[in-house]
Amino acid sequence: MRVAVLGAGAVGARAVRQLASTPEVERVVVADTDAERATRVAAVVGEPGRVEVGAAGSWSAGADVAVLALGPGEHRPLAQQLIEAGTSVVSLSDEVDDVRGLLDLDAEARERDRTVVVGAGFAPGLSCVLALHAAATFDVVDEVHVAKVGTGGPACARQHHRALRGEALDWRDGAWVRRRGGSGRELCWFPDPVAGEDCYRAGAPDALLLVPAFPAVARVTARVGANRRDRLTAHLPMLRPPHREGQVGAVRVEVRGRRGAARDVAVLGAIDRPAVAAGVVAAVTAVTVAQGTLVRRGAAGLAELAQPVPFLAELARRGVKAAAFEGAGTGAHPEVAEEV
Amino acid sequence: MMSFLRRSLLALGVTGVIAGVLRLRGTGGVPPQSGGWRELSAPDFR
């Protein structure tokens, strides 16, 4: 299989490295608006002849799958061009408008027998697969609550900054509810060493990807970790340039549902450097798309498309390991606790 | 001199009140009282 990666930043570089270490991948083409950066990534990964630098106009030529690991904004038009050319797409955008635009390509992608995987990074991405895996233990899924802490490269840090001043989209009793970003503080408990972090509503696309995967779900929320300085400065331009890459981050997915007549909760999580985990998720997704082992064609998130058990097993083999919270005291989601 | 002192005390007081409000607002949360995280392994993937 041949895979093209557009974007040679913190996530794109990790995706290229993962793809280059996959025996089934014959050729990886990496391209970037900064050609020097793409050349540097190809050189660092090594394997000349197998990993090549793509030219601006022809980076995706002959590729079975294209991974879009560039910043937000251009994912929808690029994906449309790619599926028209017969190439399936894996997008890592976590920007709400990008995700909406990509999901709108569902009918066209199905018609062309191609796949557009939307939000195939750390969160959304790994979070969607964890939600799907946790949901499999329930007869009925009532609620899914996602929280994420940490950022990858500079584009991810900028998106986190924008998301805190954006409008949060919650799914509540069959309708979309818009809430102010930066509101709704909740202390979320992630796997160690991240542990407890304050998380807030934000302009995150997780609910857009999770609601179609669980048709009976009553509530879906997404929160991101932030401190008071982040919230205070969210409405200002970034006061200093974003870091080249963030520290260890984490994702946590709480699924509530029913098993027979009993209500229960399952909490899954993972820790990793967000850019590393996102690169691995993107690479595994691209390989899965090329192998044709997703649940269906079309445009959707991993919660609708992935088979969670083999997907998580492959992530674990590559070093991205999920964890389950076991024992009492998982801490009811505050909005739920009010009603239970 | 007295005016400077009064203003300084007022500024400190206002800062304290704002910090108190910021600290007390919000529901916070309770850390898990028992249990812990277990890494998913091969049997979980069957």
mmCIF file of C-alpha atoms in Angstrom:
data_model
loop_
_atom_site.group_PDB
_atom_site.id
_atom_site.type_symbol
_atom_site.label_atom_id
_atom_site.label_comp_id
_atom_site.label_asym_id
_atom_site.label_seq_id
_atom_site.Cartn_x
_atom_site.Cartn_y
_atom_site.Cartn_z
ATOM 1 C CA MET A 1 0.000 0.000 0.000
ATOM 2 C CA ARG A 2 1.065 3.598 -0.651
ATOM 3 C CA VAL A 3 0.369 6.381 1.828
ATOM 4 C CA ALA A 4 0.904 10.133 1.430
ATOM 5 C CA VAL A 5 1.203 12.434 4.450
ATOM 6 C CA LEU A 6 0.552 16.167 4.124
ATOM 7 C CA GLY A 7 2.078 18.035 7.057
ATOM 8 C CA ALA A 8 5.506 17.346 8.536
ATOM 9 C CA GLY A 9 4.961 18.873 11.961
ATOM 10 C CA ALA A 10 5.026 17.099 15.313
ATOM 11 C CA VAL A 11 2.150 14.753 14.399
ATOM 12 C CA GLY A 12 2.910 14.292 10.691
ATOM 13 C CA ALA A 13 6.525 13.328 11.426
ATOM 14 C CA ARG A 14 5.368 10.674 13.933
ATOM 15 C CA ALA A 15 2.819 9.335 11.434
ATOM 16 C CA VAL A 16 5.532 9.038 8.766
ATOM 17 C CA ARG A 17 7.818 7.191 11.192
ATOM 18 C CA GLN A 18 5.023 4.770 12.149
ATOM 19 C CA LEU A 19 4.071 4.140 8.527
ATOM 20 C CA ALA A 20 7.706 3.552 7.575
ATOM 21 C CA SER A 21 7.906 0.862 10.270
ATOM 22 C CA THR A 22 4.841 -0.946 8.906
ATOM 23 C CA PRO A 23 5.804 -3.854 6.608
ATOM 24 C CA GLU A 24 2.555 -3.601 4.587
ATOM 25 C CA VAL A 25 3.388 -0.013 3.549
ATOM 26 C CA GLU A 26 5.492 -0.031 0.386
ATOM 27 C CA ARG A 27 5.882 3.712 -0.035
ATOM 28 C CA VAL A 28 5.370 6.812 2.124
ATOM 29 C CA VAL A 29 5.360 10.296 0.588
ATOM 30 C CA VAL A 30 5.694 13.255 2.947
ATOM 31 C CA ALA A 31 4.881 16.805 1.865
ATOM 32 C CA ASP A 32 4.649 20.149 3.614
ATOM 33 C CA THR A 33 4.222 23.799 2.684
ATOM 34 C CA ASP A 34 7.774 24.087 4.056
ATOM 35 C CA ALA A 35 9.613 21.710 1.690
ATOM 36 C CA GLU A 36 12.736 21.856 3.859
ATOM 37 C CA ARG A 37 10.793 20.498 6.837
ATOM 38 C CA ALA A 38 9.444 17.587 4.768
ATOM 39 C CA THR A 39 12.966 16.822 3.527
ATOM 40 C CA ARG A 40 14.249 16.860 7.107
ATOM 41 C CA VAL A 41 11.548 14.423 8.267
ATOM 42 C CA ALA A 42 12.248 12.030 5.376
ATOM 43 C CA ALA A 43 15.973 12.169 6.143
ATOM 44 C CA VAL A 44 15.483 11.530 9.882
ATOM 45 C CA VAL A 45 13.184 8.564 9.268
ATOM 46 C CA GLY A 46 15.700 7.163 6.771
ATOM 47 C CA GLU A 47 14.740 4.362 4.411
ATOM 48 C CA PRO A 48 15.400 6.274 1.164
ATOM 49 C CA GLY A 49 13.384 4.873 -1.737
ATOM 50 C CA ARG A 50 10.593 3.935 0.656
ATOM 51 C CA VAL A 51 10.083 7.340 2.274
ATOM 52 C CA GLU A 52 10.104 10.189 -0.244
ATOM 53 C CA VAL A 53 9.414 13.901 -0.303
ATOM 54 C CA GLY A 54 6.385 14.848 -2.389
ATOM 55 C CA ALA A 55 6.159 17.845 -4.697
ATOM 56 C CA ALA A 56 3.520 20.500 -4.034
ATOM 57 C CA GLY A 57 1.156 19.563 -6.859
ATOM 58 C CA SER A 58 1.623 15.805 -6.923
ATOM 59 C CA TRP A 59 2.186 14.724 -3.312
ATOM 60 C CA SER A 60 -0.827 12.389 -3.281
ATOM 61 C CA ALA A 61 -0.422 10.942 -6.792
ATOM 62 C CA GLY A 62 -0.840 7.158 -6.736
ATOM 63 C CA ALA A 63 -1.540 7.018 -2.997
ATOM 64 C CA ASP A 64 -4.166 4.632 -1.630
ATOM 65 C CA VAL A 65 -4.629 6.797 1.458
ATOM 66 C CA ALA A 66 -3.722 10.415 2.228
ATOM 67 C CA VAL A 67 -3.149 11.544 5.825
ATOM 68 C CA LEU A 68 -3.962 15.231 6.402
ATOM 69 C CA ALA A 69 -1.750 16.245 9.332
ATOM 70 C CA LEU A 70 -1.733 19.977 8.639
ATOM 71 C CA GLY A 71 -3.333 22.730 10.721
ATOM 72 C CA PRO A 72 -7.078 23.398 10.566
ATOM 73 C CA GLY A 73 -8.874 25.186 7.727
ATOM 74 C CA GLU A 74 -8.124 23.311 4.500
ATOM 75 C CA HIS A 75 -9.156 19.770 5.390
ATOM 76 C CA ARG A 76 -12.571 19.782 3.692
ATOM 77 C CA PRO A 77 -11.501 21.076 0.243
ATOM 78 C CA LEU A 78 -8.402 18.863 0.260
ATOM 79 C CA ALA A 79 -10.458 15.799 1.215
ATOM 80 C CA GLN A 80 -12.942 16.522 -1.556
ATOM 81 C CA GLN A 81 -10.165 16.764 -4.153
ATOM 82 C CA LEU A 82 -8.615 13.549 -2.863
ATOM 83 C CA ILE A 83 -11.762 11.420 -2.953
ATOM 84 C CA GLU A 84 -12.538 12.783 -6.435
ATOM 85 C CA ALA A 85 -9.085 11.506 -7.429
ATOM 86 C CA GLY A 86 -9.878 8.099 -5.870
ATOM 87 C CA THR A 87 -7.795 8.446 -2.689
ATOM 88 C CA SER A 88 -9.208 7.747 0.761
ATOM 89 C CA VAL A 89 -8.479 10.307 3.481
ATOM 90 C CA VAL A 90 -7.458 10.290 7.132
ATOM 91 C CA SER A 91 -7.895 13.756 8.668
ATOM 92 C CA LEU A 92 -6.404 14.817 11.991
ATOM 93 C CA SER A 93 -8.255 18.104 12.284
ATOM 94 C CA ASP A 94 -9.894 18.774 15.650
ATOM 95 C CA GLU A 95 -11.540 21.992 14.489
ATOM 96 C CA VAL A 96 -15.352 22.016 14.563
ATOM 97 C CA ASP A 97 -15.928 23.549 11.096
ATOM 98 C CA ASP A 98 -13.411 21.177 9.490
ATOM 99 C CA VAL A 99 -15.110 18.192 11.117
ATOM 100 C CA ARG A 100 -18.580 19.352 10.039
ATOM 101 C CA GLY A 101 -17.369 19.893 6.455
ATOM 102 C CA LEU A 102 -15.676 16.497 6.336
ATOM 103 C CA LEU A 103 -18.750 14.690 7.703
ATOM 104 C CA ASP A 104 -20.784 16.331 4.939
ATOM 105 C CA LEU A 105 -18.701 14.345 2.439
ATOM 106 C CA ASP A 106 -20.266 11.078 3.651
ATOM 107 C CA ALA A 107 -22.673 10.559 0.723
ATOM 108 C CA GLU A 108 -20.060 11.462 -1.888
ATOM 109 C CA ALA A 109 -17.418 9.233 -0.290
ATOM 110 C CA ARG A 110 -19.842 6.288 -0.177
ATOM 111 C CA GLU A 111 -20.798 6.877 -3.792
ATOM 112 C CA ARG A 112 -17.147 6.830 -4.807
ATOM 113 C CA ASP A 113 -16.472 3.805 -2.556
ATOM 114 C CA ARG A 114 -13.872 5.742 -0.574
ATOM 115 C CA THR A 115 -13.341 6.452 3.113
ATOM 116 C CA VAL A 116 -12.828 9.757 4.913
ATOM 117 C CA VAL A 117 -11.854 9.149 8.528
ATOM 118 C CA VAL A 118 -12.576 12.321 10.462
ATOM 119 C CA GLY A 119 -10.676 13.259 13.616
ATOM 120 C CA ALA A 120 -8.116 10.435 13.679
ATOM 121 C CA GLY A 121 -5.761 11.826 16.331
ATOM 122 C CA PHE A 122 -5.501 11.780 20.120
ATOM 123 C CA ALA A 123 -8.878 13.410 20.903
ATOM 124 C CA PRO A 124 -10.893 13.037 18.818
ATOM 125 C CA GLY A 125 -9.444 9.773 17.541
ATOM 126 C CA LEU A 126 -8.169 7.561 20.327
ATOM 127 C CA SER A 127 -11.022 8.940 22.461
ATOM 128 C CA CYS A 128 -13.562 7.697 19.875
ATOM 129 C CA VAL A 129 -12.075 4.184 19.878
ATOM 130 C CA LEU A 130 -12.050 4.108 23.688
ATOM 131 C CA ALA A 131 -15.701 5.189 23.745
ATOM 132 C CA LEU A 132 -16.589 2.453 21.271
ATOM 133 C CA HIS A 133 -14.684 -0.159 23.282
ATOM 134 C CA ALA A 134 -16.337 0.885 26.557
ATOM 135 C CA ALA A 135 -19.773 1.041 24.901
ATOM 136 C CA ALA A 136 -19.487 -2.590 23.775
ATOM 137 C CA THR A 137 -19.920 -3.672 27.418
ATOM 138 C CA PHE A 138 -23.380 -2.043 27.657
ATOM 139 C CA ASP A 139 -26.778 -3.011 26.270
ATOM 140 C CA VAL A 140 -27.730 0.667 25.951
ATOM 141 C CA VAL A 141 -25.381 3.663 26.017
ATOM 142 C CA ASP A 142 -26.938 6.676 27.738
ATOM 143 C CA GLU A 143 -24.024 9.081 28.037
ATOM 144 C CA VAL A 144 -20.477 9.634 26.804
ATOM 145 C CA HIS A 145 -18.221 12.251 28.406
ATOM 146 C CA VAL A 146 -14.755 12.918 26.955
ATOM 147 C CA ALA A 147 -11.948 14.914 28.544
ATOM 148 C CA LYS A 148 -8.510 15.655 27.185
ATOM 149 C CA VAL A 149 -5.464 17.344 28.640
ATOM 150 C CA GLY A 150 -2.281 18.376 26.826
ATOM 151 C CA THR A 151 -1.389 19.502 23.322
ATOM 152 C CA GLY A 152 0.895 18.281 20.553
ATOM 153 C CA GLY A 153 2.768 20.703 18.308
ATOM 154 C CA PRO A 154 2.270 24.460 17.795
ATOM 155 C CA ALA A 155 -0.817 24.051 15.568
ATOM 156 C CA CYS A 156 -2.441 21.955 18.290
ATOM 157 C CA ALA A 157 -1.581 24.539 20.969
ATOM 158 C CA ARG A 158 -3.133 27.317 18.833
ATOM 159 C CA GLN A 159 -6.267 25.203 18.329
ATOM 160 C CA HIS A 160 -6.500 24.607 22.098
ATOM 161 C CA HIS A 161 -6.274 28.391 22.627
ATOM 162 C CA ARG A 162 -9.054 29.014 20.071
ATOM 163 C CA ALA A 163 -11.222 26.201 21.446
ATOM 164 C CA LEU A 164 -11.344 27.750 24.918
ATOM 165 C CA ARG A 165 -12.961 30.886 23.530
ATOM 166 C CA GLY A 166 -15.110 28.926 21.081
ATOM 167 C CA GLU A 167 -18.614 27.630 21.491
ATOM 168 C CA ALA A 168 -18.922 24.185 23.038
ATOM 169 C CA LEU A 169 -21.361 21.721 21.495
ATOM 170 C CA ASP A 170 -23.054 19.376 23.955
ATOM 171 C CA TRP A 171 -25.627 16.765 23.005
ATOM 172 C CA ARG A 172 -28.413 16.781 25.548
ATOM 173 C CA ASP A 173 -31.637 14.790 25.345
ATOM 174 C CA GLY A 174 -31.728 14.629 21.571
ATOM 175 C CA ALA A 175 -30.707 18.218 20.802
ATOM 176 C CA TRP A 176 -27.536 20.254 20.411
ATOM 177 C CA VAL A 177 -26.895 22.681 23.239
ATOM 178 C CA ARG A 178 -24.387 25.481 22.755
ATOM 179 C CA ARG A 179 -22.389 26.450 25.805
ATOM 180 C CA ARG A 180 -19.684 29.032 26.393
ATOM 181 C CA GLY A 181 -16.153 27.701 25.993
ATOM 182 C CA GLY A 182 -14.145 27.933 29.203
ATOM 183 C CA SER A 183 -17.242 27.280 31.353
ATOM 184 C CA GLY A 184 -18.319 24.161 33.251
ATOM 185 C CA ARG A 185 -15.215 23.415 35.276
ATOM 186 C CA GLU A 186 -14.870 19.774 36.211
ATOM 187 C CA LEU A 187 -11.999 18.083 37.997
ATOM 188 C CA CYS A 188 -11.270 15.022 35.830
ATOM 189 C CA TRP A 189 -9.102 12.112 36.921
ATOM 190 C CA PHE A 190 -6.741 10.776 34.296
ATOM 191 C CA PRO A 191 -4.296 7.853 34.475
ATOM 192 C CA ASP A 192 -1.134 8.609 36.472
ATOM 193 C CA PRO A 193 1.081 10.607 36.325
ATOM 194 C CA VAL A 194 -1.377 13.171 34.926
ATOM 195 C CA ALA A 195 -4.001 12.462 37.666
ATOM 196 C CA GLY A 196 -6.434 15.308 38.468
ATOM 197 C CA GLU A 197 -6.813 18.231 36.057
ATOM 198 C CA ASP A 198 -9.432 20.946 35.801
ATOM 199 C CA CYS A 199 -11.263 20.578 32.489
ATOM 200 C CA TYR A 200 -13.664 23.015 30.809
ATOM 201 C CA ARG A 201 -16.115 23.079 27.922
ATOM 202 C CA ALA A 202 -14.474 24.092 24.648
ATOM 203 C CA GLY A 203 -15.066 24.268 20.919
ATOM 204 C CA ALA A 204 -14.192 20.597 20.460
ATOM 205 C CA PRO A 205 -15.765 18.360 17.794
ATOM 206 C CA ASP A 206 -15.973 15.125 19.809
ATOM 207 C CA ALA A 207 -19.760 15.178 20.196
ATOM 208 C CA LEU A 208 -20.231 15.604 16.419
ATOM 209 C CA LEU A 209 -18.339 12.342 15.923
ATOM 210 C CA LEU A 210 -19.778 10.373 18.855
ATOM 211 C CA VAL A 211 -23.506 11.099 18.558
ATOM 212 C CA PRO A 212 -23.940 9.327 15.163
ATOM 213 C CA ALA A 213 -22.083 6.296 16.562
ATOM 214 C CA PHE A 214 -24.516 5.844 19.465
ATOM 215 C CA PRO A 215 -27.998 6.612 18.146
ATOM 216 C CA ALA A 216 -29.766 6.219 21.527
ATOM 217 C CA VAL A 217 -27.292 8.343 23.478
ATOM 218 C CA ALA A 218 -28.877 11.099 25.586
ATOM 219 C CA ARG A 219 -25.818 13.133 26.529
ATOM 220 C CA VAL A 220 -22.392 13.683 25.015
ATOM 221 C CA THR A 221 -19.936 16.288 26.299
ATOM 222 C CA ALA A 222 -16.299 17.143 25.664
ATOM 223 C CA ARG A 223 -13.921 19.064 27.897
ATOM 224 C CA VAL A 224 -10.305 20.121 27.610
ATOM 225 C CA GLY A 225 -7.783 20.654 30.369
ATOM 226 C CA ALA A 226 -6.889 24.274 31.082
ATOM 227 C CA ASN A 227 -5.621 26.458 33.878
ATOM 228 C CA ARG A 228 -6.923 29.887 34.883
ATOM 229 C CA ARG A 229 -4.294 31.671 32.808
ATOM 230 C CA ASP A 230 -5.431 29.742 29.718
ATOM 231 C CA ARG A 231 -9.034 30.811 30.348
ATOM 232 C CA LEU A 232 -8.135 34.410 31.145
ATOM 233 C CA THR A 233 -6.003 34.824 28.014
ATOM 234 C CA ALA A 234 -8.223 32.771 25.676
ATOM 235 C CA HIS A 235 -9.794 35.955 24.281
ATOM 236 C CA LEU A 236 -6.414 37.583 23.614
ATOM 237 C CA PRO A 237 -3.854 36.676 20.986
ATOM 238 C CA MET A 238 -1.405 34.075 22.309
ATOM 239 C CA LEU A 239 0.936 36.016 24.590
ATOM 240 C CA ARG A 240 3.979 33.970 23.639
ATOM 241 C CA PRO A 241 4.739 31.633 20.737
ATOM 242 C CA PRO A 242 3.436 28.095 21.290
ATOM 243 C CA HIS A 243 5.910 25.440 22.396
ATOM 244 C CA ARG A 244 7.410 23.115 19.801
ATOM 245 C CA GLU A 245 5.795 20.160 21.492
ATOM 246 C CA GLY A 246 3.768 19.686 24.659
ATOM 247 C CA GLN A 247 4.498 17.382 27.582
ATOM 248 C CA VAL A 248 2.624 14.208 28.491
ATOM 249 C CA GLY A 249 -1.115 14.523 27.960
ATOM 250 C CA ALA A 250 -4.057 12.257 28.632
ATOM 251 C CA VAL A 251 -7.494 11.367 27.444
ATOM 252 C CA ARG A 252 -10.388 10.060 29.530
ATOM 253 C CA VAL A 253 -13.697 8.652 28.324
ATOM 254 C CA GLU A 254 -16.596 7.999 30.674
ATOM 255 C CA VAL A 255 -19.444 5.922 29.269
ATOM 256 C CA ARG A 256 -22.688 5.480 31.197
ATOM 257 C CA GLY A 257 -25.323 2.988 30.227
ATOM 258 C CA ARG A 258 -27.457 0.025 31.116
ATOM 259 C CA ARG A 259 -26.741 -3.679 31.370
ATOM 260 C CA GLY A 260 -30.142 -5.290 31.649
ATOM 261 C CA ALA A 261 -31.953 -3.254 34.280
ATOM 262 C CA ALA A 262 -28.773 -2.089 36.025
ATOM 263 C CA ARG A 263 -27.076 1.229 35.329
ATOM 264 C CA ASP A 264 -23.295 1.292 35.321
ATOM 265 C CA VAL A 265 -20.321 3.387 34.279
ATOM 266 C CA ALA A 266 -17.100 2.466 32.448
ATOM 267 C CA VAL A 267 -14.074 4.759 32.450
ATOM 268 C CA LEU A 268 -11.213 4.266 29.992
ATOM 269 C CA GLY A 269 -8.159 6.460 29.538
ATOM 270 C CA ALA A 270 -4.688 6.721 28.088
ATOM 271 C CA ILE A 271 -1.613 8.843 28.621
ATOM 272 C CA ASP A 272 1.058 9.755 26.094
ATOM 273 C CA ARG A 273 2.586 12.752 24.410
ATOM 274 C CA PRO A 274 -0.414 13.866 22.328
ATOM 275 C CA ALA A 275 1.609 14.279 19.113
ATOM 276 C CA VAL A 276 3.120 10.794 19.446
ATOM 277 C CA ALA A 277 -0.234 9.133 20.161
ATOM 278 C CA ALA A 278 -1.932 11.092 17.361
ATOM 279 C CA GLY A 279 0.780 10.006 14.899
ATOM 280 C CA VAL A 280 0.307 6.359 15.881
ATOM 281 C CA VAL A 281 -3.501 6.567 15.651
ATOM 282 C CA ALA A 282 -3.252 8.235 12.215
ATOM 283 C CA ALA A 283 -0.818 5.599 10.923
ATOM 284 C CA VAL A 284 -2.882 2.665 12.227
ATOM 285 C CA THR A 285 -6.015 4.256 10.747
ATOM 286 C CA ALA A 286 -4.338 4.728 7.349
ATOM 287 C CA VAL A 287 -3.204 1.095 7.285
ATOM 288 C CA THR A 288 -6.685 -0.073 8.347
ATOM 289 C CA VAL A 289 -8.299 2.015 5.595
ATOM 290 C CA ALA A 290 -5.932 0.620 2.961
ATOM 291 C CA GLN A 291 -6.560 -2.948 4.162
ATOM 292 C CA GLY A 292 -10.310 -2.361 3.920
ATOM 293 C CA THR A 293 -11.001 -3.565 7.464
ATOM 294 C CA LEU A 294 -13.096 -0.605 8.618
ATOM 295 C CA VAL A 295 -16.771 -1.221 9.283
ATOM 296 C CA ARG A 296 -17.965 0.754 6.249
ATOM 297 C CA ARG A 297 -17.046 3.302 3.576
ATOM 298 C CA GLY A 298 -17.986 6.969 3.764
ATOM 299 C CA ALA A 299 -17.040 9.893 6.002
ATOM 300 C CA ALA A 300 -17.248 9.412 9.772
ATOM 301 C CA GLY A 301 -15.219 9.292 12.947
ATOM 302 C CA LEU A 302 -13.455 6.244 14.345
ATOM 303 C CA ALA A 303 -16.362 5.574 16.728
ATOM 304 C CA GLU A 304 -18.438 4.662 13.657
ATOM 305 C CA LEU A 305 -15.739 3.113 11.492
ATOM 306 C CA ALA A 306 -13.237 1.238 13.657
ATOM 307 C CA GLN A 307 -13.291 -2.255 15.092
ATOM 308 C CA PRO A 308 -12.129 -1.334 18.589
ATOM 309 C CA VAL A 309 -10.508 -4.567 19.757
ATOM 310 C CA PRO A 310 -7.990 -5.084 16.924
ATOM 311 C CA PHE A 311 -7.458 -1.306 16.714
ATOM 312 C CA LEU A 312 -6.562 -0.964 20.416
ATOM 313 C CA ALA A 313 -4.438 -4.118 20.270
ATOM 314 C CA GLU A 314 -2.424 -2.633 17.388
ATOM 315 C CA LEU A 315 -2.044 0.684 19.242
ATOM 316 C CA ALA A 316 -0.808 -1.225 22.314
ATOM 317 C CA ARG A 317 1.686 -3.122 20.169
ATOM 318 C CA ARG A 318 3.018 0.253 19.014
ATOM 319 C CA GLY A 319 3.259 1.559 22.574
ATOM 320 C CA VAL A 320 0.015 3.528 22.984
ATOM 321 C CA LYS A 321 -1.682 1.721 25.847
ATOM 322 C CA ALA A 322 -5.183 2.252 27.144
ATOM 323 C CA ALA A 323 -6.189 1.790 30.757
ATOM 324 C CA ALA A 324 -9.457 1.135 32.563
ATOM 325 C CA PHE A 325 -10.441 2.635 35.884
ATOM 326 C CA GLU A 326 -11.521 -0.120 38.220
ATOM 327 C CA GLY A 327 -13.098 0.149 41.611
ATOM 328 C CA ALA A 328 -15.647 2.307 43.329
ATOM 329 C CA GLY A 329 -15.583 6.061 43.370
ATOM 330 C CA THR A 330 -15.211 6.823 39.683
ATOM 331 C CA GLY A 331 -17.003 10.057 40.544
ATOM 332 C CA ALA A 332 -20.312 10.684 38.850
ATOM 333 C CA HIS A 333 -20.305 13.303 36.152
ATOM 334 C CA PRO A 334 -21.691 16.385 37.998
ATOM 335 C CA GLU A 335 -24.577 16.901 35.564
ATOM 336 C CA VAL A 336 -25.547 13.263 36.039
ATOM 337 C CA ALA A 337 -25.032 13.249 39.772
ATOM 338 C CA GLU A 338 -27.679 15.922 40.142
ATOM 339 C CA GLU A 339 -30.278 13.566 38.731
ATOM 340 C CA VAL A 340 -29.242 10.128 39.947
ATOM 341 C CA MET B 1 2.737 58.751 52.509
ATOM 342 C CA MET B 2 -0.533 57.833 54.260
ATOM 343 C CA SER B 3 -2.379 58.031 50.973
ATOM 344 C CA PHE B 4 0.102 55.594 49.388
ATOM 345 C CA LEU B 5 -0.313 53.218 52.312
ATOM 346 C CA ARG B 6 -4.116 53.354 52.113
ATOM 347 C CA ARG B 7 -4.071 52.674 48.383
ATOM 348 C CA SER B 8 -1.677 49.766 48.842
ATOM 349 C CA LEU B 9 -3.880 48.221 51.534
ATOM 350 C CA LEU B 10 -6.970 48.726 49.371
ATOM 351 C CA ALA B 11 -5.248 47.088 46.386
ATOM 352 C CA LEU B 12 -4.175 44.136 48.535
ATOM 353 C CA GLY B 13 -7.686 43.757 49.914
ATOM 354 C CA VAL B 14 -9.321 43.827 46.493
ATOM 355 C CA THR B 15 -6.769 41.291 45.215
ATOM 356 C CA GLY B 16 -7.541 39.017 48.158
ATOM 357 C CA VAL B 17 -11.289 39.186 47.582
ATOM 358 C CA ILE B 18 -10.905 38.442 43.843
ATOM 359 C CA ALA B 19 -8.544 35.531 44.564
ATOM 360 C CA GLY B 20 -11.002 34.168 47.125
ATOM 361 C CA VAL B 21 -13.912 34.338 44.683
ATOM 362 C CA LEU B 22 -11.875 32.657 41.941
ATOM 363 C CA ARG B 23 -10.789 29.914 44.313
ATOM 364 C CA LEU B 24 -14.206 29.217 45.771
ATOM 365 C CA ARG B 25 -16.242 29.340 42.582
ATOM 366 C CA GLY B 26 -16.793 26.125 40.670
ATOM 367 C CA THR B 27 -17.819 22.737 41.909
ATOM 368 C CA GLY B 28 -14.401 21.109 41.927
ATOM 369 C CA GLY B 29 -14.454 17.369 42.363
ATOM 370 C CA VAL B 30 -13.651 14.505 44.643
ATOM 371 C CA PRO B 31 -10.663 12.275 43.930
ATOM 372 C CA PRO B 32 -11.476 8.582 43.542
ATOM 373 C CA GLN B 33 -11.642 7.121 47.065
ATOM 374 C CA SER B 34 -10.713 3.595 46.010
ATOM 375 C CA GLY B 35 -9.723 1.626 42.941
ATOM 376 C CA GLY B 36 -7.204 2.624 40.316
ATOM 377 C CA TRP B 37 -6.151 2.452 36.700
ATOM 378 C CA ARG B 38 -5.350 -0.917 35.147
ATOM 379 C CA GLU B 39 -3.553 -1.106 31.820
ATOM 380 C CA LEU B 40 -5.562 -3.002 29.210
ATOM 381 C CA SER B 41 -3.700 -6.115 28.103
ATOM 382 C CA ALA B 42 -4.115 -9.030 25.703
ATOM 383 C CA PRO B 43 -7.159 -10.655 27.424
ATOM 384 C CA ASP B 44 -9.032 -7.346 27.068
ATOM 385 C CA PHE B 45 -8.485 -7.465 23.315
ATOM 386 C CA ARG B 46 -10.106 -10.870 22.719
#
